[in-house]
PDB file of C-alpha atoms in Angstrom:
ATOM      1  CA  MET A   1      78.660  -2.505 104.589  1.00 43.00           C
ATOM      2  CA  LEU A   2      78.208  -0.855 107.998  1.00 40.00           C
ATOM      3  CA  THR A   3      74.504  -0.235 108.653  1.00 42.00           C
ATOM      4  CA  THR A   4      72.512   1.029 111.639  1.00 37.00           C
ATOM      5  CA  SER A   5      69.315   3.053 111.819  1.00 40.00           C
ATOM      6  CA  PHE A   6      68.223   4.508 108.494  1.00 41.00           C
ATOM      7  CA  ARG A   7      66.508   7.392 110.260  1.00 37.00           C
ATOM      8  CA  ARG A   8      69.688   8.223 112.138  1.00 38.00           C
ATOM      9  CA  TYR A   9      71.730   8.158 108.952  1.00 39.00           C
ATOM     10  CA  LEU A  10      69.176  10.230 107.109  1.00 42.00           C
ATOM     11  CA  ALA A  11      69.565  13.021 109.623  1.00 37.00           C
ATOM     12  CA  GLY A  12      73.335  12.723 109.721  1.00 42.00           C
ATOM     13  CA  ALA A  13      73.780  12.345 106.010  1.00 42.00           C
ATOM     14  CA  LEU A  14      71.801  15.461 105.172  1.00 40.00           C
ATOM     15  CA  ALA A  15      74.265  17.436 107.238  1.00 36.00           C
ATOM     16  CA  GLY A  16      77.337  15.597 105.960  1.00 46.00           C
ATOM     17  CA  ALA A  17      79.913  16.521 103.398  1.00 41.00           C
ATOM     18  CA  VAL A  18      78.994  13.626 101.120  1.00 43.00           C
ATOM     19  CA  LEU A  19      75.467  14.892 100.731  1.00 44.00           C
ATOM     20  CA  ALA A  20      76.653  18.461 100.416  1.00 45.00           C
ATOM     21  CA  THR A  21      78.684  17.403  97.405  1.00 44.00           C
ATOM     22  CA  ALA A  22      75.742  15.575  95.909  1.00 43.00           C
ATOM     23  CA  ALA A  23      73.406  18.505  96.587  1.00 43.00           C
ATOM     24  CA  ALA A  24      75.748  20.884  94.814  1.00 42.00           C
ATOM     25  CA  GLN A  25      75.375  18.835  91.641  1.00 43.00           C
ATOM     26  CA  PRO A  26      71.656  17.981  91.308  1.00 41.00           C
ATOM     27  CA  ALA A  27      70.493  15.406  88.814  1.00 43.00           C
ATOM     28  CA  PHE A  28      68.948  16.599  85.564  1.00 44.00           C
ATOM     29  CA  ALA A  29      67.546  15.073  82.400  1.00 46.00           C
ATOM     30  CA  GLY A  30      70.194  13.090  80.552  1.00 86.00           C
ATOM     31  CA  LYS A  31      72.205  12.317  83.686  1.00 93.00           C
ATOM     32  CA  ILE A  32      71.923   9.539  86.236  1.00 96.00           C
ATOM     33  CA  SER A  33      73.517  10.147  89.644  1.00 97.00           C
ATOM     34  CA  LEU A  34      74.327   7.125  91.762  1.00 97.00           C
ATOM     35  CA  GLY A  35      75.772   6.424  95.206  1.00 97.00           C
ATOM     36  CA  HIS A  36      77.779   3.321  96.133  1.00 96.00           C
ATOM     37  CA  THR A  37      80.306   1.911  98.578  1.00 92.00           C
ATOM     38  CA  ILE A  38      83.718   0.634  97.510  1.00 92.00           C
ATOM     39  CA  TRP A  39      83.017  -2.882  96.248  1.00 93.00           C
ATOM     40  CA  VAL A  40      84.437  -4.952  93.399  1.00 95.00           C
ATOM     41  CA  GLY A  41      80.955  -5.594  92.024  1.00 96.00           C
ATOM     42  CA  TYR A  42      80.501  -1.916  91.184  1.00 97.00           C
ATOM     43  CA  GLY A  43      83.517  -1.856  88.892  1.00 97.00           C
ATOM     44  CA  PRO A  44      81.372  -2.058  85.715  1.00 98.00           C
ATOM     45  CA  LEU A  45      80.086   1.441  86.500  1.00 98.00           C
ATOM     46  CA  TYR A  46      83.543   2.890  85.943  1.00 98.00           C
ATOM     47  CA  LEU A  47      84.311   0.629  83.016  1.00 98.00           C
ATOM     48  CA  ALA A  48      81.167   1.778  81.192  1.00 98.00           C
ATOM     49  CA  LYS A  49      81.960   5.397  81.992  1.00 98.00           C
ATOM     50  CA  GLU A  50      85.606   5.223  80.898  1.00 98.00           C
ATOM     51  CA  LEU A  51      84.842   3.394  77.638  1.00 98.00           C
ATOM     52  CA  GLY A  52      81.957   5.688  76.764  1.00 97.00           C
ATOM     53  CA  PHE A  53      79.247   3.026  76.951  1.00 97.00           C
ATOM     54  CA  PHE A  54      76.906   5.318  78.890  1.00 97.00           C
ATOM     55  CA  LYS A  55      77.365   8.263  76.553  1.00 96.00           C
ATOM     56  CA  GLU A  56      76.809   6.197  73.437  1.00 96.00           C
ATOM     57  CA  ASN A  57      73.469   5.234  74.958  1.00 95.00           C
ATOM     58  CA  GLY A  58      72.548   8.873  75.480  1.00 95.00           C
ATOM     59  CA  VAL A  59      73.144   9.279  79.197  1.00 96.00           C
ATOM     60  CA  ASP A  60      75.724  11.059  81.355  1.00 96.00           C
ATOM     61  CA  VAL A  61      76.613   9.713  84.787  1.00 96.00           C
ATOM     62  CA  GLU A  62      77.780  10.896  88.174  1.00 96.00           C
ATOM     63  CA  PHE A  63      78.961   8.581  90.946  1.00 97.00           C
ATOM     64  CA  GLN A  64      79.297   9.356  94.651  1.00 95.00           C
ATOM     65  CA  VAL A  65      81.446   6.992  96.749  1.00 94.00           C
ATOM     66  CA  VAL A  66      80.100   6.753 100.297  1.00 92.00           C
ATOM     67  CA  ASP A  67      81.202   4.846 103.383  1.00 85.00           C
ATOM     68  CA  ASP A  68      77.844   3.189 103.849  1.00 87.00           C
ATOM     69  CA  SER A  69      74.960   2.324 101.565  1.00 90.00           C
ATOM     70  CA  ALA A  70      72.605   3.820 104.157  1.00 89.00           C
ATOM     71  CA  LEU A  71      74.223   7.197 103.478  1.00 92.00           C
ATOM     72  CA  ALA A  72      73.628   6.858  99.761  1.00 95.00           C
ATOM     73  CA  MET A  73      70.022   5.834 100.285  1.00 94.00           C
ATOM     74  CA  ALA A  74      69.538   8.755 102.647  1.00 95.00           C
ATOM     75  CA  ALA A  75      70.799  11.088  99.934  1.00 96.00           C
ATOM     76  CA  GLN A  76      68.484   9.431  97.454  1.00 97.00           C
ATOM     77  CA  ALA A  77      65.514   9.759  99.808  1.00 96.00           C
ATOM     78  CA  ALA A  78      66.299  13.465 100.071  1.00 96.00           C
ATOM     79  CA  GLY A  79      66.324  13.788  96.267  1.00 95.00           C
ATOM     80  CA  LYS A  80      70.082  14.333  96.007  1.00 96.00           C
ATOM     81  CA  LEU A  81      70.796  11.115  94.088  1.00 97.00           C
ATOM     82  CA  ASP A  82      68.808   9.195  91.480  1.00 98.00           C
ATOM     83  CA  GLY A  83      69.706   5.781  92.817  1.00 98.00           C
ATOM     84  CA  THR A  84      71.981   3.526  94.821  1.00 98.00           C
ATOM     85  CA  ALA A  85      74.057   0.433  94.137  1.00 97.00           C
ATOM     86  CA  THR A  86      73.594  -1.941  97.065  1.00 96.00           C
ATOM     87  CA  THR A  87      72.454  -5.442  97.946  1.00 96.00           C
ATOM     88  CA  LEU A  88      68.965  -6.743  97.296  1.00 96.00           C
ATOM     89  CA  ASP A  89      68.363  -7.631 100.928  1.00 94.00           C
ATOM     90  CA  GLU A  90      69.400  -4.100 101.943  1.00 93.00           C
ATOM     91  CA  ILE A  91      66.772  -2.319  99.860  1.00 95.00           C
ATOM     92  CA  LEU A  92      63.936  -4.311 101.406  1.00 95.00           C
ATOM     93  CA  LYS A  93      64.501  -2.494 104.711  1.00 93.00           C
ATOM     94  CA  TYR A  94      64.118   0.966 103.211  1.00 94.00           C
ATOM     95  CA  ARG A  95      61.221   0.633 100.778  1.00 95.00           C
ATOM     96  CA  SER A  96      58.144   2.441 102.063  1.00 93.00           C
ATOM     97  CA  ASP A  97      55.169   4.472 100.886  1.00 92.00           C
ATOM     98  CA  ASN A  98      57.305   7.586 101.328  1.00 93.00           C
ATOM     99  CA  PHE A  99      60.467   6.249  99.689  1.00 96.00           C
ATOM    100  CA  CYS A 100      59.707   4.624  96.346  1.00 97.00           C
ATOM    101  CA  PHE A 101      62.446   2.992  94.286  1.00 98.00           C
ATOM    102  CA  LYS A 102      62.862  -0.168  92.231  1.00 98.00           C
ATOM    103  CA  ALA A 103      65.760  -2.398  91.202  1.00 98.00           C
ATOM    104  CA  VAL A 104      66.178  -2.292  87.417  1.00 98.00           C
ATOM    105  CA  ALA A 105      69.453  -4.161  86.888  1.00 97.00           C
ATOM    106  CA  LEU A 106      72.001  -6.406  88.587  1.00 98.00           C
ATOM    107  CA  PHE A 107      75.718  -5.946  89.134  1.00 98.00           C
ATOM    108  CA  ASP A 108      76.952  -9.189  90.634  1.00 97.00           C
ATOM    109  CA  GLU A 109      76.362 -11.929  93.127  1.00 96.00           C
ATOM    110  CA  SER A 110      78.794 -12.815  95.870  1.00 95.00           C
ATOM    111  CA  HIS A 111      80.328 -16.151  94.917  1.00 95.00           C
ATOM    112  CA  GLY A 112      82.868 -16.714  97.668  1.00 94.00           C
ATOM    113  CA  GLY A 113      83.464 -13.038  98.425  1.00 92.00           C
ATOM    114  CA  ASP A 114      81.548 -13.248 101.729  1.00 95.00           C
ATOM    115  CA  GLY A 115      82.041 -15.911 104.349  1.00 97.00           C
ATOM    116  CA  MET A 116      82.263 -17.071 107.925  1.00 98.00           C
ATOM    117  CA  VAL A 117      85.576 -17.761 109.622  1.00 98.00           C
ATOM    118  CA  SER A 118      85.868 -19.953 112.688  1.00 98.00           C
ATOM    119  CA  LEU A 119      88.254 -21.810 114.933  1.00 97.00           C
ATOM    120  CA  LYS A 120      89.496 -25.046 113.445  1.00 95.00           C
ATOM    121  CA  ASP A 121      87.532 -27.220 115.870  1.00 96.00           C
ATOM    122  CA  ILE A 122      84.224 -25.701 114.703  1.00 97.00           C
ATOM    123  CA  ASN A 123      83.074 -27.898 111.833  1.00 97.00           C
ATOM    124  CA  SER A 124      79.456 -26.883 111.339  1.00 96.00           C
ATOM    125  CA  LEU A 125      76.901 -24.248 112.264  1.00 97.00           C
ATOM    126  CA  LYS A 126      75.633 -26.582 114.973  1.00 96.00           C
ATOM    127  CA  ASP A 127      79.033 -26.309 116.658  1.00 97.00           C
ATOM    128  CA  LEU A 128      78.377 -22.580 117.147  1.00 97.00           C
ATOM    129  CA  LYS A 129      75.727 -23.230 119.792  1.00 96.00           C
ATOM    130  CA  GLY A 130      76.522 -21.218 122.908  1.00 97.00           C
ATOM    131  CA  LYS A 131      79.357 -19.370 121.176  1.00 97.00           C
ATOM    132  CA  THR A 132      79.842 -15.743 120.091  1.00 98.00           C
ATOM    133  CA  VAL A 133      79.709 -14.730 116.445  1.00 98.00           C
ATOM    134  CA  ALA A 134      81.005 -11.277 115.472  1.00 98.00           C
ATOM    135  CA  LEU A 135      79.067  -9.639 112.641  1.00 97.00           C
ATOM    136  CA  ASN A 136      77.542  -6.362 111.528  1.00 94.00           C
ATOM    137  CA  GLU A 137      73.952  -6.243 112.765  1.00 93.00           C
ATOM    138  CA  GLY A 138      71.397  -4.951 110.251  1.00 89.00           C
ATOM    139  CA  SER A 139      73.747  -5.596 107.349  1.00 91.00           C
ATOM    140  CA  THR A 140      74.041  -8.159 104.582  1.00 93.00           C
ATOM    141  CA  SER A 141      76.349 -10.131 106.883  1.00 95.00           C
ATOM    142  CA  GLN A 142      73.531 -10.605 109.389  1.00 95.00           C
ATOM    143  CA  PHE A 143      71.075 -11.375 106.607  1.00 95.00           C
ATOM    144  CA  TRP A 144      73.365 -14.059 105.178  1.00 97.00           C
ATOM    145  CA  PHE A 145      74.168 -15.572 108.588  1.00 97.00           C
ATOM    146  CA  SER A 146      70.450 -15.655 109.450  1.00 95.00           C
ATOM    147  CA  TYR A 147      69.790 -17.376 106.123  1.00 94.00           C
ATOM    148  CA  LEU A 148      72.410 -20.028 106.901  1.00 96.00           C
ATOM    149  CA  MET A 149      70.931 -20.685 110.327  1.00 95.00           C
ATOM    150  CA  LYS A 150      67.369 -20.835 108.979  1.00 92.00           C
ATOM    151  CA  LYS A 151      68.464 -23.225 106.227  1.00 91.00           C
ATOM    152  CA  GLU A 152      69.911 -25.567 108.856  1.00 93.00           C
ATOM    153  CA  GLY A 153      66.854 -25.231 111.085  1.00 94.00           C
ATOM    154  CA  LEU A 154      68.878 -23.621 113.869  1.00 95.00           C
ATOM    155  CA  PRO A 155      67.432 -20.846 116.081  1.00 93.00           C
ATOM    156  CA  LEU A 156      69.355 -17.571 116.176  1.00 92.00           C
ATOM    157  CA  LYS A 157      69.156 -17.587 119.961  1.00 93.00           C
ATOM    158  CA  ASP A 158      71.652 -20.482 119.929  1.00 94.00           C
ATOM    159  CA  VAL A 159      74.458 -17.975 119.355  1.00 97.00           C
ATOM    160  CA  GLU A 160      75.450 -14.663 120.892  1.00 97.00           C
ATOM    161  CA  VAL A 161      75.935 -11.941 118.286  1.00 96.00           C
ATOM    162  CA  LEU A 162      78.659  -9.360 118.857  1.00 97.00           C
ATOM    163  CA  ASN A 163      77.903  -6.301 116.720  1.00 97.00           C
ATOM    164  CA  MET A 164      80.835  -4.812 114.782  1.00 96.00           C
ATOM    165  CA  SER A 165      81.814  -4.029 111.209  1.00 93.00           C
ATOM    166  CA  ALA A 166      82.926  -6.831 108.904  1.00 93.00           C
ATOM    167  CA  ASP A 167      86.551  -5.660 109.044  1.00 93.00           C
ATOM    168  CA  ALA A 168      86.469  -5.304 112.836  1.00 96.00           C
ATOM    169  CA  ALA A 169      84.874  -8.748 113.124  1.00 97.00           C
ATOM    170  CA  ALA A 170      87.731 -10.274 111.138  1.00 97.00           C
ATOM    171  CA  ALA A 171      90.306  -8.415 113.228  1.00 97.00           C
ATOM    172  CA  ALA A 172      88.661  -9.617 116.448  1.00 97.00           C
ATOM    173  CA  PHE A 173      88.749 -13.194 115.177  1.00 97.00           C
ATOM    174  CA  ILE A 174      92.389 -13.014 114.119  1.00 96.00           C
ATOM    175  CA  ALA A 175      93.244 -11.568 117.543  1.00 96.00           C
ATOM    176  CA  GLY A 176      91.587 -14.538 119.215  1.00 96.00           C
ATOM    177  CA  GLN A 177      88.793 -12.470 120.785  1.00 97.00           C
ATOM    178  CA  VAL A 178      85.885 -14.376 119.195  1.00 98.00           C
ATOM    179  CA  PRO A 179      85.559 -17.971 117.953  1.00 98.00           C
ATOM    180  CA  ALA A 180      83.720 -17.035 114.764  1.00 98.00           C
ATOM    181  CA  ALA A 181      83.014 -14.015 112.561  1.00 98.00           C
ATOM    182  CA  VAL A 182      81.128 -13.117 109.397  1.00 98.00           C
ATOM    183  CA  THR A 183      83.211 -11.003 107.042  1.00 96.00           C
ATOM    184  CA  TRP A 184      84.326 -10.740 103.413  1.00 92.00           C
ATOM    185  CA  GLU A 185      87.395 -10.515 101.202  1.00 90.00           C
ATOM    186  CA  PRO A 186      90.226  -9.758 101.586  1.00 88.00           C
ATOM    187  CA  ASN A 187      89.665 -10.802 105.209  1.00 93.00           C
ATOM    188  CA  LEU A 188      88.827 -14.397 104.295  1.00 94.00           C
ATOM    189  CA  THR A 189      92.156 -14.803 102.509  1.00 91.00           C
ATOM    190  CA  LEU A 190      93.951 -13.080 105.395  1.00 92.00           C
ATOM    191  CA  VAL A 191      92.616 -15.666 107.830  1.00 94.00           C
ATOM    192  CA  LYS A 192      93.878 -18.435 105.560  1.00 91.00           C
ATOM    193  CA  THR A 193      97.344 -16.950 105.138  1.00 91.00           C
ATOM    194  CA  LYS A 194      97.759 -16.293 108.872  1.00 91.00           C
ATOM    195  CA  ASN A 195      96.595 -19.839 109.588  1.00 90.00           C
ATOM    196  CA  VAL A 196      94.608 -18.682 112.624  1.00 92.00           C
ATOM    197  CA  GLY A 197      91.450 -20.582 111.751  1.00 94.00           C
ATOM    198  CA  LYS A 198      89.488 -21.544 108.686  1.00 96.00           C
ATOM    199  CA  VAL A 199      86.704 -20.408 106.399  1.00 96.00           C
ATOM    200  CA  LEU A 200      83.771 -22.437 107.714  1.00 97.00           C
ATOM    201  CA  THR A 201      81.609 -21.564 104.699  1.00 97.00           C
ATOM    202  CA  ASP A 202      81.350 -18.860 102.070  1.00 96.00           C
ATOM    203  CA  SER A 203      78.833 -17.410  99.634  1.00 96.00           C
ATOM    204  CA  ALA A 204      79.848 -19.810  96.854  1.00 95.00           C
ATOM    205  CA  ALA A 205      77.622 -22.280  98.715  1.00 95.00           C
ATOM    206  CA  THR A 206      74.640 -19.908  98.535  1.00 95.00           C
ATOM    207  CA  PRO A 207      74.373 -18.724  94.897  1.00 93.00           C
ATOM    208  CA  GLY A 208      71.896 -15.938  94.243  1.00 93.00           C
ATOM    209  CA  VAL A 209      71.454 -14.975  97.907  1.00 95.00           C
ATOM    210  CA  ILE A 210      73.840 -12.001  98.174  1.00 96.00           C
ATOM    211  CA  VAL A 211      73.121  -9.985  95.036  1.00 97.00           C
ATOM    212  CA  ASP A 212      74.020  -6.365  94.235  1.00 97.00           C
ATOM    213  CA  VAL A 213      71.354  -4.387  92.423  1.00 98.00           C
ATOM    214  CA  LEU A 214      70.942  -1.025  90.758  1.00 98.00           C
ATOM    215  CA  GLU A 215      67.879   0.634  92.257  1.00 98.00           C
ATOM    216  CA  ILE A 216      66.454   3.913  90.926  1.00 98.00           C
ATOM    217  CA  SER A 217      63.874   6.302  92.399  1.00 98.00           C
ATOM    218  CA  CYS A 218      60.354   5.788  91.061  1.00 98.00           C
ATOM    219  CA  SER A 219      60.124   9.443  90.009  1.00 97.00           C
ATOM    220  CA  VAL A 220      63.162   8.994  87.752  1.00 97.00           C
ATOM    221  CA  LEU A 221      61.760   5.777  86.285  1.00 97.00           C
ATOM    222  CA  LYS A 222      58.543   7.612  85.472  1.00 97.00           C
ATOM    223  CA  ASP A 223      59.968  10.913  84.207  1.00 96.00           C
ATOM    224  CA  ARG A 224      63.204   9.774  82.520  1.00 96.00           C
ATOM    225  CA  PRO A 225      62.799   6.178  81.384  1.00 96.00           C
ATOM    226  CA  GLN A 226      65.118   6.641  78.384  1.00 96.00           C
ATOM    227  CA  ASP A 227      67.940   7.748  80.666  1.00 97.00           C
ATOM    228  CA  VAL A 228      67.480   4.660  82.802  1.00 97.00           C
ATOM    229  CA  LYS A 229      67.289   2.402  79.760  1.00 96.00           C
ATOM    230  CA  GLY A 230      70.507   3.924  78.404  1.00 96.00           C
ATOM    231  CA  PHE A 231      72.228   3.461  81.749  1.00 97.00           C
ATOM    232  CA  VAL A 232      71.257  -0.202  81.967  1.00 97.00           C
ATOM    233  CA  ALA A 233      72.367  -0.822  78.366  1.00 97.00           C
ATOM    234  CA  GLY A 234      75.756   0.759  79.082  1.00 97.00           C
ATOM    235  CA  LEU A 235      76.168  -1.314  82.222  1.00 97.00           C
ATOM    236  CA  GLN A 236      75.386  -4.550  80.406  1.00 97.00           C
ATOM    237  CA  LYS A 237      77.841  -3.709  77.632  1.00 98.00           C
ATOM    238  CA  ALA A 238      80.528  -3.246  80.286  1.00 98.00           C
ATOM    239  CA  VAL A 239      79.892  -6.744  81.641  1.00 98.00           C
ATOM    240  CA  ASP A 240      80.270  -8.172  78.134  1.00 98.00           C
ATOM    241  CA  TYR A 241      83.583  -6.305  77.848  1.00 98.00           C
ATOM    242  CA  ILE A 242      84.806  -7.837  81.118  1.00 98.00           C
ATOM    243  CA  LYS A 243      84.230 -11.320  79.733  1.00 96.00           C
ATOM    244  CA  ALA A 244      86.115 -10.554  76.523  1.00 97.00           C
ATOM    245  CA  ASN A 245      88.943  -8.442  77.988  1.00 97.00           C
ATOM    246  CA  PRO A 246      89.319  -9.246  81.704  1.00 96.00           C
ATOM    247  CA  GLU A 247      92.833  -7.857  82.259  1.00 95.00           C
ATOM    248  CA  LYS A 248      92.108  -4.534  80.553  1.00 97.00           C
ATOM    249  CA  ALA A 249      88.774  -4.325  82.336  1.00 98.00           C
ATOM    250  CA  TYR A 250      90.278  -4.985  85.773  1.00 97.00           C
ATOM    251  CA  ALA A 251      92.870  -2.245  85.271  1.00 97.00           C
ATOM    252  CA  ILE A 252      90.196   0.311  84.359  1.00 98.00           C
ATOM    253  CA  MET A 253      87.817  -0.751  87.117  1.00 97.00           C
ATOM    254  CA  ALA A 254      90.539  -0.783  89.788  1.00 97.00           C
ATOM    255  CA  LYS A 255      91.442   2.806  88.965  1.00 96.00           C
ATOM    256  CA  GLY A 256      87.814   3.873  89.025  1.00 95.00           C
ATOM    257  CA  VAL A 257      86.678   2.121  92.198  1.00 95.00           C
ATOM    258  CA  GLY A 258      89.919   2.909  94.037  1.00 93.00           C
ATOM    259  CA  GLY A 259      90.382   2.436  97.754  1.00 91.00           C
ATOM    260  CA  TYR A 260      91.638  -0.991  98.764  1.00 89.00           C
ATOM    261  CA  LEU A 261      90.929  -2.170  95.196  1.00 93.00           C
ATOM    262  CA  GLU A 262      93.089   0.375  93.360  1.00 95.00           C
ATOM    263  CA  ASN A 263      95.732  -2.221  92.470  1.00 95.00           C
ATOM    264  CA  PRO A 264      94.567  -4.224  89.401  1.00 95.00           C
ATOM    265  CA  LYS A 265      95.867  -7.460  90.928  1.00 94.00           C
ATOM    266  CA  ASP A 266      93.893  -6.869  94.116  1.00 93.00           C
ATOM    267  CA  PHE A 267      90.843  -6.071  92.025  1.00 95.00           C
ATOM    268  CA  ALA A 268      91.273  -9.245  89.984  1.00 95.00           C
ATOM    269  CA  ASP A 269      91.644 -11.304  93.168  1.00 92.00           C
ATOM    270  CA  ALA A 270      88.471  -9.764  94.585  1.00 92.00           C
ATOM    271  CA  ALA A 271      86.633 -10.317  91.290  1.00 94.00           C
ATOM    272  CA  SER A 272      87.259 -14.054  91.607  1.00 93.00           C
ATOM    273  CA  GLY A 273      84.787 -14.006  94.490  1.00 92.00           C
ATOM    274  CA  VAL A 274      81.895 -12.517  92.509  1.00 95.00           C
ATOM    275  CA  LYS A 275      79.861 -13.380  89.445  1.00 96.00           C
ATOM    276  CA  PHE A 276      79.006 -10.436  87.187  1.00 97.00           C
ATOM    277  CA  TYR A 277      75.511 -10.538  85.702  1.00 97.00           C
ATOM    278  CA  ASP A 278      75.176 -10.105  81.945  1.00 96.00           C
ATOM    279  CA  LYS A 279      71.845  -9.366  80.240  1.00 96.00           C
ATOM    280  CA  ALA A 280      70.746 -12.998  79.974  1.00 96.00           C
ATOM    281  CA  ALA A 281      71.539 -13.753  83.622  1.00 96.00           C
ATOM    282  CA  THR A 282      69.815 -10.543  84.711  1.00 96.00           C
ATOM    283  CA  ILE A 283      66.618 -11.444  82.854  1.00 96.00           C
ATOM    284  CA  GLU A 284      66.688 -14.954  84.312  1.00 95.00           C
ATOM    285  CA  TYR A 285      67.082 -13.605  87.854  1.00 96.00           C
ATOM    286  CA  LEU A 286      64.752 -10.575  87.744  1.00 96.00           C
ATOM    287  CA  GLY A 287      62.262 -12.130  85.350  1.00 95.00           C
ATOM    288  CA  THR A 288      59.966 -10.247  82.996  1.00 90.00           C
ATOM    289  CA  PRO A 289      56.963  -7.974  83.589  1.00 85.00           C
ATOM    290  CA  ASP A 290      54.759 -11.049  83.013  1.00 88.00           C
ATOM    291  CA  LYS A 291      56.785 -13.645  84.896  1.00 92.00           C
ATOM    292  CA  PRO A 292      58.902 -12.829  87.992  1.00 94.00           C
ATOM    293  CA  GLY A 293      62.264 -14.583  88.210  1.00 94.00           C
ATOM    294  CA  LYS A 294      64.387 -16.176  90.928  1.00 93.00           C
ATOM    295  CA  VAL A 295      64.579 -12.837  92.746  1.00 96.00           C
ATOM    296  CA  THR A 296      61.237 -13.648  94.376  1.00 96.00           C
ATOM    297  CA  GLU A 297      62.932 -16.322  96.478  1.00 92.00           C
ATOM    298  CA  VAL A 298      65.315 -13.801  98.039  1.00 93.00           C
ATOM    299  CA  ILE A 299      62.524 -11.261  98.535  1.00 95.00           C
ATOM    300  CA  THR A 300      60.506 -13.877 100.415  1.00 94.00           C
ATOM    301  CA  LEU A 301      63.577 -14.831 102.411  1.00 90.00           C
ATOM    302  CA  GLY A 302      64.392 -11.204 103.147  1.00 93.00           C
ATOM    303  CA  ASN A 303      60.871 -10.527 104.374  1.00 94.00           C
ATOM    304  CA  GLU A 304      61.095 -13.455 106.776  1.00 93.00           C
ATOM    305  CA  ILE A 305      64.543 -12.616 108.108  1.00 93.00           C
ATOM    306  CA  TRP A 306      64.200  -8.844 108.438  1.00 94.00           C
ATOM    307  CA  THR A 307      60.744  -9.209 110.005  1.00 93.00           C
ATOM    308  CA  ASP A 308      62.140 -11.657 112.567  1.00 89.00           C
ATOM    309  CA  LEU A 309      64.943  -9.191 113.301  1.00 89.00           C
ATOM    310  CA  GLY A 310      62.543  -6.246 113.551  1.00 90.00           C
ATOM    311  CA  LYS A 311      63.938  -4.384 110.551  1.00 91.00           C
ATOM    312  CA  ILE A 312      60.743  -4.194 108.459  1.00 91.00           C
ATOM    313  CA  LYS A 313      57.141  -3.749 109.576  1.00 85.00           C
ATOM    314  CA  LYS A 314      55.213  -5.040 106.554  1.00 88.00           C
ATOM    315  CA  PRO A 315      56.051  -7.458 103.719  1.00 92.00           C
ATOM    316  CA  ILE A 316      57.684  -6.028 100.587  1.00 95.00           C
ATOM    317  CA  THR A 317      56.443  -7.470  97.303  1.00 95.00           C
ATOM    318  CA  TYR A 318      58.150  -8.115  93.976  1.00 96.00           C
ATOM    319  CA  ALA A 319      56.174  -5.248  92.417  1.00 95.00           C
ATOM    320  CA  ASP A 320      57.298  -2.924  95.233  1.00 96.00           C
ATOM    321  CA  VAL A 321      61.010  -3.246  94.516  1.00 97.00           C
ATOM    322  CA  ILE A 322      61.557  -4.755  91.050  1.00 97.00           C
ATOM    323  CA  ASP A 323      61.036  -3.305  87.555  1.00 97.00           C
ATOM    324  CA  PRO A 324      62.507  -5.745  85.015  1.00 96.00           C
ATOM    325  CA  SER A 325      61.335  -3.818  81.952  1.00 95.00           C
ATOM    326  CA  PHE A 326      64.625  -1.939  81.511  1.00 95.00           C
ATOM    327  CA  THR A 327      66.630  -5.124  80.949  1.00 90.00           C
ATOM    328  CA  GLN A 328      64.502  -6.552  78.128  1.00 72.00           C
TER     329      GLN A 328
END
């Protein structure tokens, strides 16, 4: 997920074709409009839409595929979208007094879908000292890498970061230009098949750290709570359907998400690297209005990491970004 300055993207996005499309179809009561990048974890959106799970819960939907979650959040900040599907760590950077939104549901957690590739003689994070790591600065990749380093008690200054997109980072590694890179599938598998290095570690070793959430503008939560509740119910029903009918679900989701995931087999392969959250898992992670869940650990972590990296100016609290009442 390529990310730079939110302010820069806000200005660019308002003038862009993506936002022009969204602006031409404003949200209204009974409809939830959402922006998202192409990612396997957002497949349940299209499954719920295709099977009528949203409509049976009294809500219509509109999805806008964007190249970057920052673009979607810019559109949302401008009132052109009701919400955005993106990672939990990502939303911490954008929450402010002037841009109010809260996560109300979960899509998935990365469970092997993200990872770090390295030369074969690099056997631990400590071996990266003095070496260059290619990754996308300001993105989930940097957040996850920073988490790994912090967990091992290693200072970030031990490595030199080369800023590039996750795909470009993988390409640079495969070409022998960098000794290590943070990327995601299908790049991790590509490195394995080309036998040019190895996957040093992946997100299966860090459950619950890279999590995709559904966040909705506070004004929508206040003015149209039934629409939001219907949306979340439809989404959760889609996850239940995936568990019962995986092959049928993958075919529908592949067609909906499209892009590099349009082939059902490719979608199924990508889905093996994520864990979809059903209602029970969502409640456990987000918690309840009376008792916050495991999400607080990532919020605390995100505050520490993004503050160290200069991405946020003041701590973001659980109450600032989470509303678990729609999943009860």
